[in-house]
XYZ file of C-alpha atoms in Angstrom:
688
model
C 65.092 83.982 98.714
C 67.743 85.192 101.168
C 69.332 81.717 101.259
C 70.309 82.258 97.632
C 72.940 84.778 98.752
C 74.899 81.844 100.188
C 75.515 80.731 96.582
C 77.671 83.816 95.930
C 81.051 82.136 96.678
C 80.216 79.455 94.100
C 79.990 81.934 91.229
C 83.739 82.026 90.494
C 84.248 78.398 91.581
C 82.584 76.829 88.535
C 84.939 78.276 85.873
C 87.884 77.749 88.248
C 86.889 74.087 88.542
C 86.573 73.896 84.743
C 90.113 75.259 84.451
C 91.439 72.605 86.854
C 89.602 69.748 85.148
C 90.809 70.765 81.683
C 94.430 71.100 82.827
C 94.528 67.901 84.874
C 92.175 65.587 83.025
C 90.350 66.644 79.852
C 93.119 68.390 77.904
C 93.409 65.543 75.363
C 89.742 65.852 74.390
C 88.857 69.131 72.651
C 85.077 68.736 72.774
C 85.152 67.786 76.437
C 87.411 70.751 77.239
C 85.099 73.188 75.456
C 82.081 71.573 77.103
C 83.599 71.913 80.566
C 84.453 75.571 79.972
C 81.009 76.417 78.616
C 79.311 74.386 81.343
C 81.361 76.071 84.055
C 80.589 79.609 82.929
C 76.978 78.606 82.238
C 76.575 77.432 85.841
C 78.134 80.699 87.012
C 75.576 82.577 84.925
C 72.648 80.668 86.433
C 74.022 81.077 89.950
C 74.537 84.797 89.334
C 70.956 85.163 88.196
C 69.775 83.431 91.374
C 71.790 85.931 93.447
C 70.380 88.803 91.369
C 66.859 87.537 92.000
C 67.613 87.458 95.738
C 68.966 91.005 95.559
C 65.841 92.251 93.796
C 63.566 90.415 96.213
C 65.460 91.673 99.273
C 64.707 95.225 98.304
C 66.310 98.590 98.857
C 68.306 97.767 102.006
C 70.352 94.928 100.511
C 70.840 96.753 97.223
C 72.546 99.569 99.124
C 73.976 98.115 102.346
C 74.632 94.734 100.763
C 74.963 91.143 101.963
C 78.353 89.847 103.047
C 80.047 86.623 104.070
C 83.263 87.364 106.016
C 85.842 84.571 106.180
C 88.694 84.675 108.774
C 91.847 84.229 106.751
C 95.163 85.880 107.588
C 96.538 86.331 111.138
C 98.003 89.769 111.755
C 99.778 91.197 114.793
C 96.624 92.281 116.569
C 93.742 90.564 114.790
C 92.634 88.253 112.009
C 92.327 89.711 108.522
C 88.946 88.741 107.086
C 88.425 88.150 103.427
C 85.021 87.298 102.042
C 82.264 87.904 99.555
C 79.626 90.604 99.280
C 76.651 91.468 97.100
C 74.949 94.824 96.663
C 73.101 96.460 93.779
C 76.317 97.317 91.924
C 77.654 93.773 92.312
C 74.365 92.325 91.110
C 74.381 94.529 88.003
C 77.898 93.342 87.154
C 76.888 89.741 87.823
C 74.213 90.070 85.187
C 76.635 91.284 82.539
C 79.949 89.478 83.068
C 78.987 85.772 83.138
C 76.361 86.200 80.405
C 78.765 87.890 78.006
C 81.461 85.346 78.882
C 79.066 82.483 78.145
C 78.245 83.845 74.699
C 81.950 84.378 73.951
C 82.786 80.824 75.056
C 80.100 79.366 72.795
C 81.381 81.474 69.912
C 84.973 80.388 70.594
C 84.059 76.700 70.389
C 83.719 77.096 66.611
C 86.183 79.931 66.090
C 89.099 77.996 67.623
C 88.415 74.712 65.815
C 91.568 73.280 64.313
C 93.880 75.085 66.707
C 96.494 72.680 68.134
C 96.104 74.226 71.598
C 92.305 74.213 71.611
C 91.958 72.718 75.107
C 94.603 75.032 76.551
C 92.667 78.020 75.206
C 89.529 77.012 77.088
C 91.533 76.403 80.254
C 92.961 79.918 80.073
C 89.650 81.664 79.360
C 87.988 79.747 82.210
C 90.634 81.005 84.620
C 90.215 84.492 83.139
C 86.468 84.443 83.819
C 87.029 83.069 87.330
C 89.365 85.978 88.050
C 86.843 88.605 86.954
C 83.970 86.989 88.851
C 86.095 86.810 92.003
C 86.946 90.478 91.610
C 83.254 91.388 91.410
C 82.122 89.470 94.491
C 85.173 90.313 96.663
C 84.294 92.335 99.745
C 87.823 93.683 100.212
C 90.740 95.085 98.257
C 93.135 92.212 98.953
C 90.921 89.529 97.432
C 90.153 91.942 94.606
C 93.891 92.385 94.031
C 94.484 88.621 93.928
C 91.776 88.294 91.264
C 93.234 91.356 89.522
C 96.615 89.613 89.226
C 95.045 86.361 88.014
C 93.519 88.374 85.185
C 96.897 89.963 84.454
C 98.436 86.505 84.114
C 95.615 85.307 81.851
C 95.909 88.388 79.645
C 99.601 87.607 79.143
C 98.861 83.968 78.307
C 95.984 84.730 75.945
C 97.363 87.778 74.129
C 100.505 85.780 73.393
C 98.534 82.585 72.778
C 99.940 82.209 69.253
C 103.452 82.770 70.556
C 105.009 81.327 67.408
C 104.429 84.789 65.953
C 106.994 87.253 67.219
C 104.366 90.018 67.248
C 102.067 87.983 69.527
C 104.904 87.141 71.897
C 105.904 90.802 72.154
C 102.271 91.924 72.565
C 101.750 89.585 75.527
C 104.924 90.835 77.172
C 103.977 94.455 76.480
C 100.563 94.011 78.079
C 102.048 92.281 81.107
C 104.744 94.887 81.742
C 102.551 97.931 81.048
C 99.776 96.808 83.360
C 102.368 95.934 86.027
C 103.083 99.660 86.344
C 99.499 100.248 87.371
C 99.494 97.169 89.595
C 102.477 98.435 91.592
C 100.684 101.752 92.139
C 97.508 99.963 93.231
C 99.429 97.750 95.644
C 101.173 100.790 97.136
C 97.767 102.432 97.627
C 96.505 99.303 99.384
C 99.498 99.314 101.741
C 98.956 102.969 102.628
C 95.245 102.378 103.146
C 95.796 99.383 105.427
C 98.489 101.187 107.406
C 96.123 104.105 108.067
C 92.838 102.262 108.642
C 93.733 98.686 109.600
C 91.212 97.343 107.095
C 90.788 96.731 103.378
C 87.095 95.792 103.543
C 84.971 98.129 101.452
C 82.180 98.462 103.993
C 84.632 99.426 106.730
C 86.570 101.882 104.536
C 83.433 103.725 103.471
C 82.146 104.446 106.953
C 81.809 108.245 107.257
C 84.103 108.414 110.293
C 86.858 106.428 108.492
C 86.599 108.600 105.385
C 86.727 111.713 107.544
C 89.854 110.428 109.291
C 91.518 109.705 105.942
C 90.772 113.220 104.752
C 92.592 114.647 107.807
C 95.610 112.302 107.835
C 98.630 113.407 105.819
C 100.963 111.474 103.508
C 103.797 113.493 101.962
C 101.991 116.659 103.023
C 98.776 115.711 101.201
C 95.537 114.251 102.559
C 95.865 110.476 102.842
C 92.663 110.051 100.839
C 94.182 111.987 97.919
C 97.427 110.006 97.833
C 95.697 106.640 98.230
C 93.006 107.360 95.632
C 95.626 108.581 93.117
C 97.573 105.351 93.592
C 94.390 103.296 93.200
C 93.529 105.273 90.082
C 97.006 104.465 88.737
C 96.056 100.794 88.882
C 92.837 101.513 86.997
C 94.705 103.555 84.352
C 96.891 100.536 83.615
C 94.106 97.962 83.614
C 91.571 100.047 81.701
C 94.148 101.311 79.186
C 93.797 105.002 79.928
C 96.313 107.521 78.641
C 99.298 107.267 79.061
C 99.221 103.502 79.804
C 96.912 102.729 76.880
C 99.592 101.338 74.564
C 99.145 97.679 75.484
C 95.501 97.361 74.452
C 95.778 97.770 70.635
C 98.618 95.243 70.543
C 96.423 92.834 72.489
C 94.645 92.236 69.181
C 97.375 89.683 68.428
C 95.414 87.186 70.510
C 92.448 85.184 69.175
C 89.350 87.314 68.580
C 87.325 85.721 71.434
C 90.144 86.873 73.729
C 89.803 90.392 72.346
C 86.093 90.285 73.127
C 86.757 89.033 76.665
C 89.372 91.692 77.356
C 87.400 94.577 75.880
C 83.941 93.675 77.100
C 83.607 91.352 80.057
C 86.883 91.116 81.937
C 90.192 92.955 81.770
C 89.432 96.577 80.946
C 86.138 96.493 82.836
C 88.092 95.760 86.017
C 89.754 99.192 86.094
C 86.469 101.058 85.735
C 84.890 98.737 88.303
C 87.705 99.523 90.756
C 87.248 103.292 90.451
C 83.475 102.964 90.706
C 83.757 100.722 93.752
C 86.252 103.057 95.476
C 84.500 106.283 94.426
C 83.717 107.527 97.985
C 87.462 107.564 98.715
C 88.004 109.700 95.597
C 85.192 112.075 96.523
C 86.285 112.999 100.069
C 88.372 115.972 98.950
C 86.389 118.191 96.532
C 88.192 119.067 93.291
C 90.867 116.547 94.209
C 91.460 113.147 92.655
C 88.086 113.119 90.902
C 89.228 116.010 88.736
C 92.208 113.983 87.556
C 89.919 111.055 86.771
C 87.756 113.334 84.591
C 90.793 114.953 82.922
C 92.424 111.628 82.052
C 89.068 110.303 80.855
C 88.467 113.340 78.621
C 91.926 113.159 77.062
C 91.599 109.421 76.512
C 88.105 109.634 74.998
C 89.162 112.186 72.387
C 92.642 110.726 71.870
C 91.420 107.168 71.202
C 88.683 108.305 68.821
C 91.073 110.343 66.673
C 93.426 107.390 66.223
C 90.600 105.034 65.241
C 89.727 107.009 62.113
C 93.142 106.230 60.581
C 93.440 102.493 61.304
C 92.875 99.827 58.660
C 93.004 96.737 60.889
C 89.377 95.992 61.775
C 90.233 94.935 65.332
C 92.546 97.884 65.985
C 89.743 100.280 65.091
C 87.639 98.610 67.765
C 90.584 98.539 70.200
C 91.067 102.304 70.060
C 87.294 102.632 70.211
C 87.358 100.731 73.511
C 90.076 103.038 74.835
C 87.878 105.982 73.903
C 84.723 104.516 75.461
C 86.556 103.706 78.670
C 87.515 107.371 78.695
C 83.798 108.242 78.669
C 83.278 106.033 81.726
C 86.132 107.775 83.525
C 84.639 111.170 82.613
C 81.394 110.160 84.305
C 83.108 108.822 87.423
C 85.413 111.853 87.568
C 82.385 114.123 87.593
C 80.883 112.086 90.426
C 78.360 110.436 88.117
C 78.603 106.931 89.532
C 75.597 105.497 87.764
C 76.364 107.175 84.424
C 79.775 105.477 84.380
C 78.408 102.109 85.494
C 75.508 102.289 83.029
C 77.892 102.849 80.117
C 80.146 100.074 81.421
C 77.228 97.633 81.255
C 75.888 98.659 77.860
C 79.368 98.927 76.341
C 80.142 95.353 77.372
C 77.289 94.016 75.265
C 77.764 96.058 72.103
C 81.567 95.916 72.167
C 81.484 92.136 72.658
C 79.116 92.051 69.692
C 81.464 94.158 67.542
C 84.549 92.126 68.409
C 82.824 88.818 67.836
C 81.397 90.269 64.623
C 84.885 91.263 63.514
C 86.018 87.731 64.332
C 83.242 86.358 62.135
C 84.402 88.651 59.322
C 88.073 87.701 59.775
C 87.110 84.020 59.898
C 85.146 84.374 56.640
C 87.894 86.305 54.820
C 90.568 83.898 56.061
C 88.652 80.896 54.757
C 87.930 82.813 51.568
C 91.677 83.335 51.119
C 92.293 79.617 51.596
C 89.573 78.782 49.058
C 91.044 81.227 46.537
C 94.594 80.051 47.288
C 95.391 83.629 48.288
C 97.752 83.369 51.250
C 99.143 86.902 51.050
C 95.943 88.748 51.935
C 95.724 90.037 55.495
C 92.244 88.916 56.681
C 92.114 91.760 59.251
C 92.850 94.605 56.830
C 89.614 96.376 55.905
C 91.182 97.461 52.608
C 91.025 93.774 51.596
C 87.309 93.493 52.328
C 84.233 95.084 50.762
C 80.872 93.734 49.631
C 80.502 91.373 52.582
C 76.890 92.359 53.298
C 75.703 90.171 50.426
C 77.652 87.181 51.723
C 77.178 87.540 55.511
C 73.630 88.720 56.250
C 73.462 87.553 59.888
C 76.842 88.995 60.781
C 76.052 92.209 58.902
C 72.786 92.953 60.693
C 74.259 92.090 64.060
C 77.247 94.325 63.330
C 74.942 97.158 62.277
C 73.144 96.860 65.638
C 76.446 97.019 67.514
C 77.524 100.004 65.455
C 74.273 101.854 66.127
C 74.706 101.208 69.847
C 78.314 102.415 69.844
C 77.567 105.494 67.772
C 74.582 106.365 69.956
C 71.644 106.122 67.558
C 68.178 106.174 69.129
C 66.959 103.827 70.619
C 70.075 101.636 70.860
C 71.922 101.199 74.159
C 74.724 103.683 73.580
C 72.235 106.482 72.971
C 71.035 106.235 76.571
C 74.283 105.483 78.379
C 76.667 107.802 76.528
C 74.139 110.623 76.556
C 73.766 110.249 80.317
C 77.508 110.910 80.640
C 77.265 113.963 78.390
C 74.189 115.094 80.316
C 76.115 114.795 83.593
C 78.810 117.111 82.216
C 76.232 119.459 80.677
C 74.262 119.859 83.904
C 77.376 120.470 86.000
C 78.647 123.001 83.460
C 75.408 124.987 83.615
C 75.200 124.720 87.399
C 78.750 126.091 87.686
C 77.906 128.977 85.352
C 81.440 129.110 83.988
C 83.730 127.274 81.623
C 85.510 124.692 83.736
C 86.218 120.987 83.780
C 82.577 119.903 83.132
C 82.503 122.037 79.952
C 85.736 120.581 78.612
C 84.560 117.088 79.497
C 81.292 117.681 77.617
C 83.165 119.117 74.617
C 85.629 116.190 74.524
C 82.727 113.753 74.772
C 80.726 115.471 72.021
C 83.688 115.653 69.645
C 84.424 112.048 70.534
C 80.855 111.125 69.581
C 81.364 112.679 66.131
C 84.676 110.851 65.642
C 83.171 107.590 66.878
C 80.465 107.827 64.265
C 83.014 108.794 61.618
C 85.310 105.808 62.140
C 82.387 103.388 62.428
C 80.824 104.770 59.246
C 84.220 104.339 57.574
C 84.422 100.765 58.847
C 80.909 99.831 57.748
C 81.555 101.286 54.297
C 84.892 99.512 53.858
C 83.755 96.114 55.136
C 80.174 95.597 53.987
C 79.556 97.831 50.969
C 80.988 98.346 47.511
C 82.698 95.549 45.612
C 85.132 93.026 47.112
C 88.682 94.389 46.978
C 90.380 90.977 47.158
C 89.846 87.385 46.101
C 89.570 86.465 49.772
C 86.559 88.784 50.155
C 85.002 87.393 46.972
C 85.067 83.870 48.418
C 84.080 84.761 51.988
C 81.384 82.553 53.532
C 79.475 83.237 56.740
C 80.414 80.967 59.694
C 78.051 78.499 61.340
C 75.424 78.901 64.038
C 77.785 78.613 66.992
C 79.362 81.870 65.875
C 76.362 83.729 64.488
C 73.738 82.907 67.149
C 75.758 84.604 69.951
C 75.988 87.625 67.647
C 72.234 87.799 67.295
C 71.704 87.435 71.056
C 74.186 90.236 71.724
C 72.500 92.334 69.043
C 69.242 92.136 71.011
C 71.004 93.396 74.119
C 72.726 96.137 72.115
C 69.296 97.260 70.974
C 67.350 97.046 74.230
C 69.626 96.929 77.308
C 69.661 100.743 77.461
C 66.016 100.816 78.502
C 66.889 99.568 82.020
C 67.792 103.135 82.980
C 65.552 105.302 80.836
C 63.900 107.828 83.205
C 60.441 107.590 81.645
C 60.493 103.777 81.314
C 60.500 101.764 84.573
C 61.374 105.030 86.336
C 65.107 104.612 85.739
C 65.159 101.114 87.288
C 68.961 100.726 87.266
C 69.396 103.950 89.228
C 67.270 102.658 92.086
C 68.787 99.166 91.895
C 72.505 100.017 91.718
C 72.910 103.790 91.671
C 72.591 104.404 95.406
C 75.113 101.807 96.548
C 77.447 104.495 97.951
C 74.700 106.274 99.864
C 75.963 105.132 103.311
C 79.307 106.880 102.701
C 77.509 110.261 102.628
C 80.097 111.885 100.339
C 78.517 111.567 96.875
C 75.581 113.347 95.290
C 73.611 110.403 93.942
C 70.580 112.059 92.409
C 69.724 110.850 88.914
C 70.561 113.232 86.086
C 67.405 114.372 84.280
C 67.121 113.483 80.605
C 68.529 116.417 78.616
C 66.783 116.673 75.257
C 69.254 119.312 74.053
C 72.221 117.034 74.792
C 70.487 114.114 73.074
C 69.727 116.187 69.974
C 73.276 117.531 69.689
C 74.926 114.144 70.214
C 72.515 112.435 67.803
C 73.059 115.106 65.161
C 76.864 114.863 65.329
C 76.626 111.054 65.379
C 74.464 110.936 62.242
C 76.669 113.508 60.533
C 79.843 111.594 61.368
C 78.432 108.213 60.401
C 77.047 109.209 57.012
C 80.160 111.228 56.265
C 82.358 108.176 56.917
C 80.018 105.757 55.170
C 79.640 108.037 52.162
C 83.391 108.445 51.677
C 84.216 104.748 51.893
C 81.224 102.725 50.705
C 82.426 102.602 47.098
C 86.167 102.654 47.659
C 87.947 100.605 45.010
C 91.018 98.429 45.368
C 94.200 100.489 45.219
C 92.356 103.809 45.584
C 93.856 106.328 48.014
C 92.215 106.633 51.397
C 89.884 109.684 51.220
C 90.762 110.864 54.733
C 94.468 110.497 53.990
C 93.966 112.742 50.964
C 91.970 115.287 52.978
C 94.071 115.369 56.155
C 97.526 114.860 54.658
C 100.261 114.735 57.331
C 97.665 114.831 60.121
C 96.365 111.470 58.905
C 99.912 110.109 58.978
C 100.255 111.207 62.609
C 96.935 109.550 63.475
C 97.827 106.391 61.556
C 101.032 106.202 63.598
C 99.072 106.747 66.836
C 100.723 110.091 67.614
C 104.033 108.209 67.731
C 103.441 107.439 71.403
C 104.829 103.926 71.012
C 107.894 105.314 69.260
C 108.316 107.894 72.025
C 108.103 105.214 74.715
C 110.511 103.043 72.764
C 113.015 105.878 72.481
C 112.679 107.186 76.049
C 112.136 103.997 78.012
C 112.948 100.889 75.999
C 115.944 102.100 73.994
C 117.280 103.973 77.018
C 116.907 100.894 79.199
C 118.564 98.682 76.588
C 121.381 101.212 76.143
C 121.861 101.392 79.914
C 121.880 97.605 80.115
C 124.432 97.378 77.298
C 126.571 100.051 78.972
C 126.333 98.230 82.295
C 127.265 94.963 80.620
C 130.219 96.590 78.858
C 131.267 98.350 82.067
C 130.951 95.102 83.973
C 132.732 92.967 81.400
C 135.366 95.284 79.963
C 136.025 97.549 82.958
C 135.240 95.339 85.923
C 135.365 91.661 85.050
C 138.293 91.702 82.637
C 140.625 94.236 84.364
C 139.819 93.636 88.021
C 139.067 89.949 87.930
C 142.059 89.278 85.697
C 144.258 91.428 87.988
C 143.068 89.476 90.992
C 143.663 86.247 89.108
C 147.162 87.221 88.021
C 148.011 88.499 91.510
C 146.734 85.270 92.991
C 148.793 83.263 90.543
C 151.989 85.252 91.433
C 151.275 84.891 95.128
C 150.786 81.211 94.555
C 154.113 80.923 92.775
C 155.850 82.903 95.587
C 154.189 80.733 98.176
C 155.399 77.689 96.272
C 158.958 79.027 96.278
C 158.807 79.712 100.022
C 157.362 76.299 100.616
C 160.038 74.626 98.501
C 163.077 76.628 99.674
C 162.252 77.631 103.261
C 159.711 75.183 104.559
C 160.859 72.144 102.643
C 164.530 73.055 102.117
C 165.429 74.579 105.465
C 162.737 73.083 107.584
C 161.531 69.638 106.722
C 164.385 68.517 104.435
C 167.103 70.428 106.445
C 166.120 68.743 109.696
C 166.092 65.402 107.975
C 169.565 65.989 106.534
C 170.893 67.080 109.982
C 169.685 63.971 111.693
C 170.912 61.874 108.810
C 174.397 63.413 109.152
C 174.369 63.012 112.917
C 173.276 59.441 112.553
C 175.986 58.792 110.019
C 178.678 60.365 112.238
C 177.527 58.752 115.473
C 177.364 55.417 113.783
C 181.201 55.481 113.592
C 181.387 55.174 117.390
C 179.755 51.784 117.254
C 182.799 49.603 116.353
C 181.737 46.387 118.040
C 185.234 45.944 119.739
C 185.239 45.526 123.595
C 188.628 47.131 124.114
C 187.399 50.355 122.484
C 184.416 50.460 124.783
C 186.708 49.752 127.881
C 189.012 52.559 126.766
C 186.104 54.991 126.586
C 184.831 53.907 130.006
C 188.328 54.333 131.527
C 188.778 57.795 130.024
C 185.400 58.946 131.189
C 185.989 57.558 134.687
C 189.397 59.265 134.933
C 187.860 62.531 133.725
C 185.190 62.377 136.363
C 187.758 61.610 139.156
C 189.916 64.537 137.972
C 186.975 66.892 137.997
C 186.126 65.800 141.520
C 189.687 66.194 142.808
C 190.208 69.607 141.307
C 186.719 70.836 142.237
C 185.658 71.526 138.717
């Protein structure tokens, strides 16, 4: 079985090869392009499962210490920088989720994207996207991880703005690219500091106890090096995983095709930020109450913040986008409290049920869009839930799958979210009671519990608006469920949403995931890795608020009629307006950063053109012209007149005058000779 580890480098190669083949060869054939993409990610899935089987068979040592394949790569001043690939329990858990979810999304996209003029290009981009994420997972060092990280940033830009004919899509792609670049710069700075202090970027080397101890004693800007570096690394994760305040790009990313939304929110982009923090957690944990506290604070704010905005959105995908922001906040809460496995567990379960919900929303949008075409209703927005209603009767497969995803997200027993989200809340609850005072764990638990209520509320609202009541548009009346290539992946994901949570239930398989992946940071000796006991009180409270929120939302919206005022808007008044406008964060950023930058650019352009280019350049030009004219005068009068032409005139005059002495008469010449001779004799005689 150990020979199977050697297959690890091939995992990202298959989708990368599919990308190359589509771009260079198959791009004229849509079916072949889709087949190559699906085949590539399918082979990655099978290879990943082989590596997982080897990890399980190898036992406890490999799951913690890992297997690695170093590759000499980059010469440095004193040594060779090694890149390479590594597998441990955490890697293996991610390798189960990422390629499988990607495969289901690719199959779904084969039907969803039919008729698109850039069908082949889409599958090339998503193949490269998947290759980037898989490379990130199996990288054994930060540099290779960063290269994969940037590949994903490029793909997000290309896919969010895939329908670039729309101005909104073009701007959304640019917004995502620029916003995440802020985090990327911080991450890169952290990598430079880390390499300058340790001489390595390999995870296994960084997490040696003696290296971590040295980092805790070194200073950067008067702070421990570990604190500065981990804050910079966390900045990269905040950008990639859309945490407050760099969350603004993710809702706009809904401008891309729905399979892209599912990829970004479930299997690739946003998962990368959480993965980075989880992978680097020992570095965060060196200094108690240091960077980890900021991770928990940002996670708590984001979890509550995202959930409040979701309850006021009408776009079906934007509700799920802010839901993702909120759920990522839960993962950061867990990691910030030192709960490595709680964060990773929710990352895994969330990938399945959020992929299900996004693909389900795509199925709904697809049905409403085709219903609008059938009804000749081209003014209805197929993503606006106010234009839906009554779709349960028309889309049974999609409906039941969506209900399963909703139950998992809300945290209804026994669906996946019940186990993973409750483990995060239990982590906060236990730490709160162990501390014996109201501190960060209490506020994290409170934010998470309130977030659970709001999550249930906005999902109950969504279920009521979309599936129940009477259709509120002709498009909804004529909606028809898509074919098997779209609905079968939904049903498969629904099974995972229902049962994947059992891999870490304490009283089933003895919390198998904890023993498989939860002790991966044990060699670093800086994290408390004991499993959190199941807290029945936490489960009861979270389930009660979830059921209350869901039925409250469903009850208010299940019979909403076309044109009727939104019940929450009526109840909350101006608060609802603030939530609908997302706390005006985008407007604030536009005013402070974008408008200010544009104004500064306009001022600089005006300063440059009106005060620099026109006055100074024109002055220099006019001065040069005058100097040129003066130089011309000098050249004409002095050089030419007195010099060149004057000399010529002198010699001409002398030639003309001397010419008169040449008479051609011999007597004149004899007279001159006689006079000269007499003059010479006289001079001699008189001693002159």
